Amino acid sequence: MKCNNKYIKEMLPAYLEEGLEPDEKLRMKSHLKACEDCRAELALLRMMAEEPVPDPGGAFWQTMPERVFRSVQEEKKRRKGSILSARPDSPFLSRWAWATAAVGLAAVVSWLLVRPAPIRNIVSPELPANGISFEDIVSLEPISVAELSSTELNAATQWAQNELAPMREAVTQDAPGNAPKDVYEDLMELSREELDRVYEMLKTREREMKEKHRKKTEKEKDLG
Amino acid sequence: MDEDIDLINRCGAGEREAFDELVRKYQKPLYFMLYRMVSNHDDAADILQKAFVKAFTGLARFEQRSSFKTWLYQIAINLAKNLYRDRSKAQHVPIDDVVIRKDPKTLEALIDEESKQILRCAYSRLPEKQRLTLMLRVQEERKFEEIAGIMKCSIGTAKANYHHAVQKLKGMLGEEKTGESGVRSRESGDPGNEVQ
């Protein structure tokens, strides 16, 4: 009759090895007396365990460490050689060298693609038509237009025209029906005295705007 | 295990004596296990050397999650398995060619050389995992915990494989009552009941 006692079945090899505790051994013996299936299984396991393995002899065991050591050295040399250099009889690099080169190339390409654009001097003041820059002629301190010579005035006018042109274009684009006034032409038509007056008018206008802004701010403060 | 770690560290530092000591410690049990797997000296010796070489050249990859012994056994068993698969060796004698003298209806009767031949034959026809588990438990006297580590499975799986192996062996050896001739010829291993 088949025995379904899993615990006993698991313990059979340990019983064979005499590796059971005394109480477990006693329990096993008692079970085996009554169970033919487990007795048969024990016999089977004993037969397997007693299966002999021929011993290859002392020389085999004594020389094994040396053989292993030499094989290890050879294997290490072989691996080192294949990684670091191409084999002399082959034009191809090892796969590791190719992989390393591919990774390096990918890194360089990536850097070239994502690096920030070099900063260019986008501010390149153009020379006026006469070849003289405004900075060359006047100082950075504000001066009276009346103090400018005709040459200086011409340069100033040219500079102003250059600065105003893009603004004029932007304004006149929105109102194509209005014929834009050519400021440069108007300015060129003015005399020195008239230009002075225009300058004074602009300064007065600026003072008025500032005063208006100051009063508005004070009023907001009083209300706030 | 601590002793092995110490030897491994000394090996890594280039100490030849530690290297030799590790080889001497495991060469015999490993060889005997391999012989039971491959059934001949040349293959067993070849795999033994290759297993040691693989272990020592790969020491940097040994993460100490298991003992060095378990790791070494895993390497050796895998090499032996690969040999099995590559060569597709037939290690057994067909059952029908064996003369049964004793009454085959009970296992206790199988005690002479013919009986052992039948056992070897049946054993070799077990599914691989069951055969290995049975060998490690009965012939190598490894505990189920060690077997689980070597076979990279749970203890429960190792026990289940062991049980199925024994049942299958008994079945193949004619434990079941099959008739007057005693031993019935079976087709080579139904792989059923092999637990992954």
mmCIF file with all atom_site columns, C-alpha atoms in Angstrom, chain A residues 2-3 5-7 9-17 36-41 43-56 60-72 75-76 79, chain B residues 16 19-20 23-24 27-28 31-32 35-36 41 45 48-49 52-54 56-58 61 106-108 110-112 115-116 119-120 123 134-135 137-139 141-142 144 159 162-163 166-167 169-170 173 175:
data_model
loop_
_atom_site.group_PDB
_atom_site.id
_atom_site.type_symbol
_atom_site.label_atom_id
_atom_site.label_alt_id
_atom_site.label_comp_id
_atom_site.label_asym_id
_atom_site.label_entity_id
_atom_site.label_seq_id
_atom_site.pdbx_PDB_ins_code
_atom_site.Cartn_x
_atom_site.Cartn_y
_atom_site.Cartn_z
_atom_site.occupancy
_atom_site.B_iso_or_equiv
_atom_site.pdbx_formal_charge
_atom_site.auth_seq_id
_atom_site.auth_comp_id
_atom_site.auth_asym_id
_atom_site.auth_atom_id
_atom_site.pdbx_PDB_model_num
ATOM 1   C CA . LYS A 1 2   ? 1.334  3.419  -0.977  1.00 0.00 ? 2   LYS A CA 1
ATOM 2   C CA . CYS A 1 3   ? 2.390  5.652  1.917   1.00 0.00 ? 3   CYS A CA 1
ATOM 3   C CA . ASN A 1 5   ? 3.366  10.509 4.765   1.00 0.00 ? 5   ASN A CA 1
ATOM 4   C CA . LYS A 1 6   ? 5.423  13.313 3.205   1.00 0.00 ? 6   LYS A CA 1
ATOM 5   C CA . TYR A 1 7   ? 7.353  14.027 6.368   1.00 0.00 ? 7   TYR A CA 1
ATOM 6   C CA . LYS A 1 9   ? 9.439  10.361 2.924   1.00 0.00 ? 9   LYS A CA 1
ATOM 7   C CA . GLU A 1 10  ? 11.507 13.531 3.329   1.00 0.00 ? 10  GLU A CA 1
ATOM 8   C CA . MET A 1 11  ? 13.334 12.110 6.302   1.00 0.00 ? 11  MET A CA 1
ATOM 9   C CA . LEU A 1 12  ? 14.320 8.835  4.657   1.00 0.00 ? 12  LEU A CA 1
ATOM 10  C CA . PRO A 1 13  ? 17.593 10.116 3.186   1.00 0.00 ? 13  PRO A CA 1
ATOM 11  C CA . ALA A 1 14  ? 18.562 11.634 6.554   1.00 0.00 ? 14  ALA A CA 1
ATOM 12  C CA . TYR A 1 15  ? 17.749 8.329  8.229   1.00 0.00 ? 15  TYR A CA 1
ATOM 13  C CA . LEU A 1 16  ? 20.031 6.606  5.733   1.00 0.00 ? 16  LEU A CA 1
ATOM 14  C CA . GLU A 1 17  ? 22.803 9.080  6.535   1.00 0.00 ? 17  GLU A CA 1
ATOM 15  C CA . GLU A 1 36  ? 6.268  -1.757 3.254   1.00 0.00 ? 36  GLU A CA 1
ATOM 16  C CA . ASP A 1 37  ? 6.228  1.172  0.818   1.00 0.00 ? 37  ASP A CA 1
ATOM 17  C CA . CYS A 1 38  ? 8.727  3.155  2.881   1.00 0.00 ? 38  CYS A CA 1
ATOM 18  C CA . ARG A 1 39  ? 10.913 0.088  3.415   1.00 0.00 ? 39  ARG A CA 1
ATOM 19  C CA . ALA A 1 40  ? 11.064 -0.398 -0.323  1.00 0.00 ? 40  ALA A CA 1
ATOM 20  C CA . GLU A 1 41  ? 11.859 3.233  -0.871  1.00 0.00 ? 41  GLU A CA 1
ATOM 21  C CA . ALA A 1 43  ? 16.137 0.109  -0.105  1.00 0.00 ? 43  ALA A CA 1
ATOM 22  C CA . LEU A 1 44  ? 16.046 2.041  -3.340  1.00 0.00 ? 44  LEU A CA 1
ATOM 23  C CA . LEU A 1 45  ? 17.752 5.041  -1.779  1.00 0.00 ? 45  LEU A CA 1
ATOM 24  C CA . ARG A 1 46  ? 20.392 2.845  -0.182  1.00 0.00 ? 46  ARG A CA 1
ATOM 25  C CA . MET A 1 47  ? 21.182 1.303  -3.523  1.00 0.00 ? 47  MET A CA 1
ATOM 26  C CA . MET A 1 48  ? 21.626 4.722  -5.041  1.00 0.00 ? 48  MET A CA 1
ATOM 27  C CA . ALA A 1 49  ? 23.757 6.006  -2.176  1.00 0.00 ? 49  ALA A CA 1
ATOM 28  C CA . GLU A 1 50  ? 26.042 2.973  -2.296  1.00 0.00 ? 50  GLU A CA 1
ATOM 29  C CA . GLU A 1 51  ? 26.633 3.322  -6.008  1.00 0.00 ? 51  GLU A CA 1
ATOM 30  C CA . PRO A 1 52  ? 30.420 3.473  -6.142  1.00 0.00 ? 52  PRO A CA 1
ATOM 31  C CA . VAL A 1 53  ? 32.426 6.167  -7.847  1.00 0.00 ? 53  VAL A CA 1
ATOM 32  C CA . PRO A 1 54  ? 35.922 5.136  -8.862  1.00 0.00 ? 54  PRO A CA 1
ATOM 33  C CA . ASP A 1 55  ? 38.651 7.236  -7.294  1.00 0.00 ? 55  ASP A CA 1
ATOM 34  C CA . PRO A 1 56  ? 41.037 8.577  -9.970  1.00 0.00 ? 56  PRO A CA 1
ATOM 35  C CA . PHE A 1 60  ? 45.092 13.292 -10.101 1.00 0.00 ? 60  PHE A CA 1
ATOM 36  C CA . TRP A 1 61  ? 44.305 15.139 -6.900  1.00 0.00 ? 61  TRP A CA 1
ATOM 37  C CA . GLN A 1 62  ? 47.846 16.376 -6.344  1.00 0.00 ? 62  GLN A CA 1
ATOM 38  C CA . THR A 1 63  ? 48.198 17.879 -9.807  1.00 0.00 ? 63  THR A CA 1
ATOM 39  C CA . MET A 1 64  ? 44.741 19.434 -10.060 1.00 0.00 ? 64  MET A CA 1
ATOM 40  C CA . PRO A 1 65  ? 45.612 22.755 -8.291  1.00 0.00 ? 65  PRO A CA 1
ATOM 41  C CA . GLU A 1 66  ? 48.554 23.351 -10.631 1.00 0.00 ? 66  GLU A CA 1
ATOM 42  C CA . ARG A 1 67  ? 46.496 22.515 -13.719 1.00 0.00 ? 67  ARG A CA 1
ATOM 43  C CA . VAL A 1 68  ? 43.734 24.833 -12.613 1.00 0.00 ? 68  VAL A CA 1
ATOM 44  C CA . PHE A 1 69  ? 46.190 27.627 -11.841 1.00 0.00 ? 69  PHE A CA 1
ATOM 45  C CA . ARG A 1 70  ? 47.796 27.446 -15.284 1.00 0.00 ? 70  ARG A CA 1
ATOM 46  C CA . SER A 1 71  ? 44.424 27.380 -16.991 1.00 0.00 ? 71  SER A CA 1
ATOM 47  C CA . VAL A 1 72  ? 43.338 30.446 -15.015 1.00 0.00 ? 72  VAL A CA 1
ATOM 48  C CA . GLU A 1 75  ? 42.378 32.491 -19.600 1.00 0.00 ? 75  GLU A CA 1
ATOM 49  C CA . LYS A 1 76  ? 43.240 35.834 -18.015 1.00 0.00 ? 76  LYS A CA 1
ATOM 50  C CA . ARG A 1 79  ? 40.832 37.935 -22.112 1.00 0.00 ? 79  ARG A CA 1
ATOM 51  C CA . ARG B 2 16  ? 48.903 31.179 -4.456  1.00 0.00 ? 16  ARG B CA 1
ATOM 52  C CA . PHE B 2 19  ? 44.198 29.381 -4.403  1.00 0.00 ? 19  PHE B CA 1
ATOM 53  C CA . ASP B 2 20  ? 45.552 25.843 -3.952  1.00 0.00 ? 20  ASP B CA 1
ATOM 54  C CA . VAL B 2 23  ? 40.953 23.796 -5.092  1.00 0.00 ? 23  VAL B CA 1
ATOM 55  C CA . ARG B 2 24  ? 41.999 21.026 -2.706  1.00 0.00 ? 24  ARG B CA 1
ATOM 56  C CA . GLN B 2 27  ? 37.984 19.024 -5.891  1.00 0.00 ? 27  GLN B CA 1
ATOM 57  C CA . LYS B 2 28  ? 36.906 15.643 -4.483  1.00 0.00 ? 28  LYS B CA 1
ATOM 58  C CA . TYR B 2 31  ? 34.484 15.428 -8.929  1.00 0.00 ? 31  TYR B CA 1
ATOM 59  C CA . PHE B 2 32  ? 32.338 12.684 -7.385  1.00 0.00 ? 32  PHE B CA 1
ATOM 60  C CA . TYR B 2 35  ? 31.099 11.637 -12.152 1.00 0.00 ? 35  TYR B CA 1
ATOM 61  C CA . ARG B 2 36  ? 27.585 10.655 -11.059 1.00 0.00 ? 36  ARG B CA 1
ATOM 62  C CA . HIS B 2 41  ? 36.266 9.993  -15.620 1.00 0.00 ? 41  HIS B CA 1
ATOM 63  C CA . ALA B 2 45  ? 37.826 15.688 -14.834 1.00 0.00 ? 45  ALA B CA 1
ATOM 64  C CA . LEU B 2 48  ? 35.942 19.882 -12.843 1.00 0.00 ? 48  LEU B CA 1
ATOM 65  C CA . GLN B 2 49  ? 38.864 21.886 -14.218 1.00 0.00 ? 49  GLN B CA 1
ATOM 66  C CA . PHE B 2 52  ? 37.349 25.924 -11.188 1.00 0.00 ? 52  PHE B CA 1
ATOM 67  C CA . VAL B 2 53  ? 38.711 28.112 -14.004 1.00 0.00 ? 53  VAL B CA 1
ATOM 68  C CA . LYS B 2 54  ? 35.341 29.750 -14.516 1.00 0.00 ? 54  LYS B CA 1
ATOM 69  C CA . PHE B 2 56  ? 38.426 31.839 -10.303 1.00 0.00 ? 56  PHE B CA 1
ATOM 70  C CA . THR B 2 57  ? 38.357 34.037 -13.395 1.00 0.00 ? 57  THR B CA 1
ATOM 71  C CA . GLY B 2 58  ? 34.896 35.245 -12.388 1.00 0.00 ? 58  GLY B CA 1
ATOM 72  C CA . ARG B 2 61  ? 31.278 38.628 -10.123 1.00 0.00 ? 61  ARG B CA 1
ATOM 73  C CA . THR B 2 106 ? 8.530  -5.529 -4.916  1.00 0.00 ? 106 THR B CA 1
ATOM 74  C CA . LEU B 2 107 ? 11.575 -3.232 -4.775  1.00 0.00 ? 107 LEU B CA 1
ATOM 75  C CA . GLU B 2 108 ? 13.163 -5.167 -1.973  1.00 0.00 ? 108 GLU B CA 1
ATOM 76  C CA . LEU B 2 110 ? 16.070 -5.777 -6.641  1.00 0.00 ? 110 LEU B CA 1
ATOM 77  C CA . ILE B 2 111 ? 19.481 -6.301 -4.970  1.00 0.00 ? 111 ILE B CA 1
ATOM 78  C CA . ASP B 2 112 ? 21.770 -7.925 -7.489  1.00 0.00 ? 112 ASP B CA 1
ATOM 79  C CA . SER B 2 115 ? 18.736 -4.712 -10.349 1.00 0.00 ? 115 SER B CA 1
ATOM 80  C CA . LYS B 2 116 ? 21.365 -2.036 -10.129 1.00 0.00 ? 116 LYS B CA 1
ATOM 81  C CA . LEU B 2 119 ? 18.127 1.398  -11.365 1.00 0.00 ? 119 LEU B CA 1
ATOM 82  C CA . ARG B 2 120 ? 20.861 3.177  -13.330 1.00 0.00 ? 120 ARG B CA 1
ATOM 83  C CA . TYR B 2 123 ? 17.675 7.028  -13.022 1.00 0.00 ? 123 TYR B CA 1
ATOM 84  C CA . LEU B 2 134 ? 17.777 13.102 -6.294  1.00 0.00 ? 134 LEU B CA 1
ATOM 85  C CA . MET B 2 135 ? 21.512 12.804 -6.841  1.00 0.00 ? 135 MET B CA 1
ATOM 86  C CA . ARG B 2 137 ? 20.065 14.578 -1.851  1.00 0.00 ? 137 ARG B CA 1
ATOM 87  C CA . VAL B 2 138 ? 20.822 10.886 -1.790  1.00 0.00 ? 138 VAL B CA 1
ATOM 88  C CA . GLN B 2 139 ? 24.318 10.530 -3.199  1.00 0.00 ? 139 GLN B CA 1
ATOM 89  C CA . GLU B 2 141 ? 23.895 14.066 1.026   1.00 0.00 ? 141 GLU B CA 1
ATOM 90  C CA . ARG B 2 142 ? 23.078 17.748 0.552   1.00 0.00 ? 142 ARG B CA 1
ATOM 91  C CA . PHE B 2 144 ? 17.270 20.593 0.832   1.00 0.00 ? 144 PHE B CA 1
ATOM 92  C CA . LYS B 2 159 ? 11.475 18.843 -2.026  1.00 0.00 ? 159 LYS B CA 1
ATOM 93  C CA . TYR B 2 162 ? 12.807 14.992 -4.948  1.00 0.00 ? 162 TYR B CA 1
ATOM 94  C CA . HIS B 2 163 ? 9.436  13.403 -4.259  1.00 0.00 ? 163 HIS B CA 1
ATOM 95  C CA . VAL B 2 166 ? 11.423 8.970  -6.233  1.00 0.00 ? 166 VAL B CA 1
ATOM 96  C CA . GLN B 2 167 ? 7.881  8.245  -7.358  1.00 0.00 ? 167 GLN B CA 1
ATOM 97  C CA . LEU B 2 169 ? 11.848 5.835  -10.195 1.00 0.00 ? 169 LEU B CA 1
ATOM 98  C CA . LYS B 2 170 ? 9.595  3.495  -8.325  1.00 0.00 ? 170 LYS B CA 1
ATOM 99  C CA . LEU B 2 173 ? 11.207 -0.018 -11.596 1.00 0.00 ? 173 LEU B CA 1
ATOM 100 C CA . GLU B 2 175 ? 6.645  -0.829 -8.137  1.00 0.00 ? 175 GLU B CA 1
#
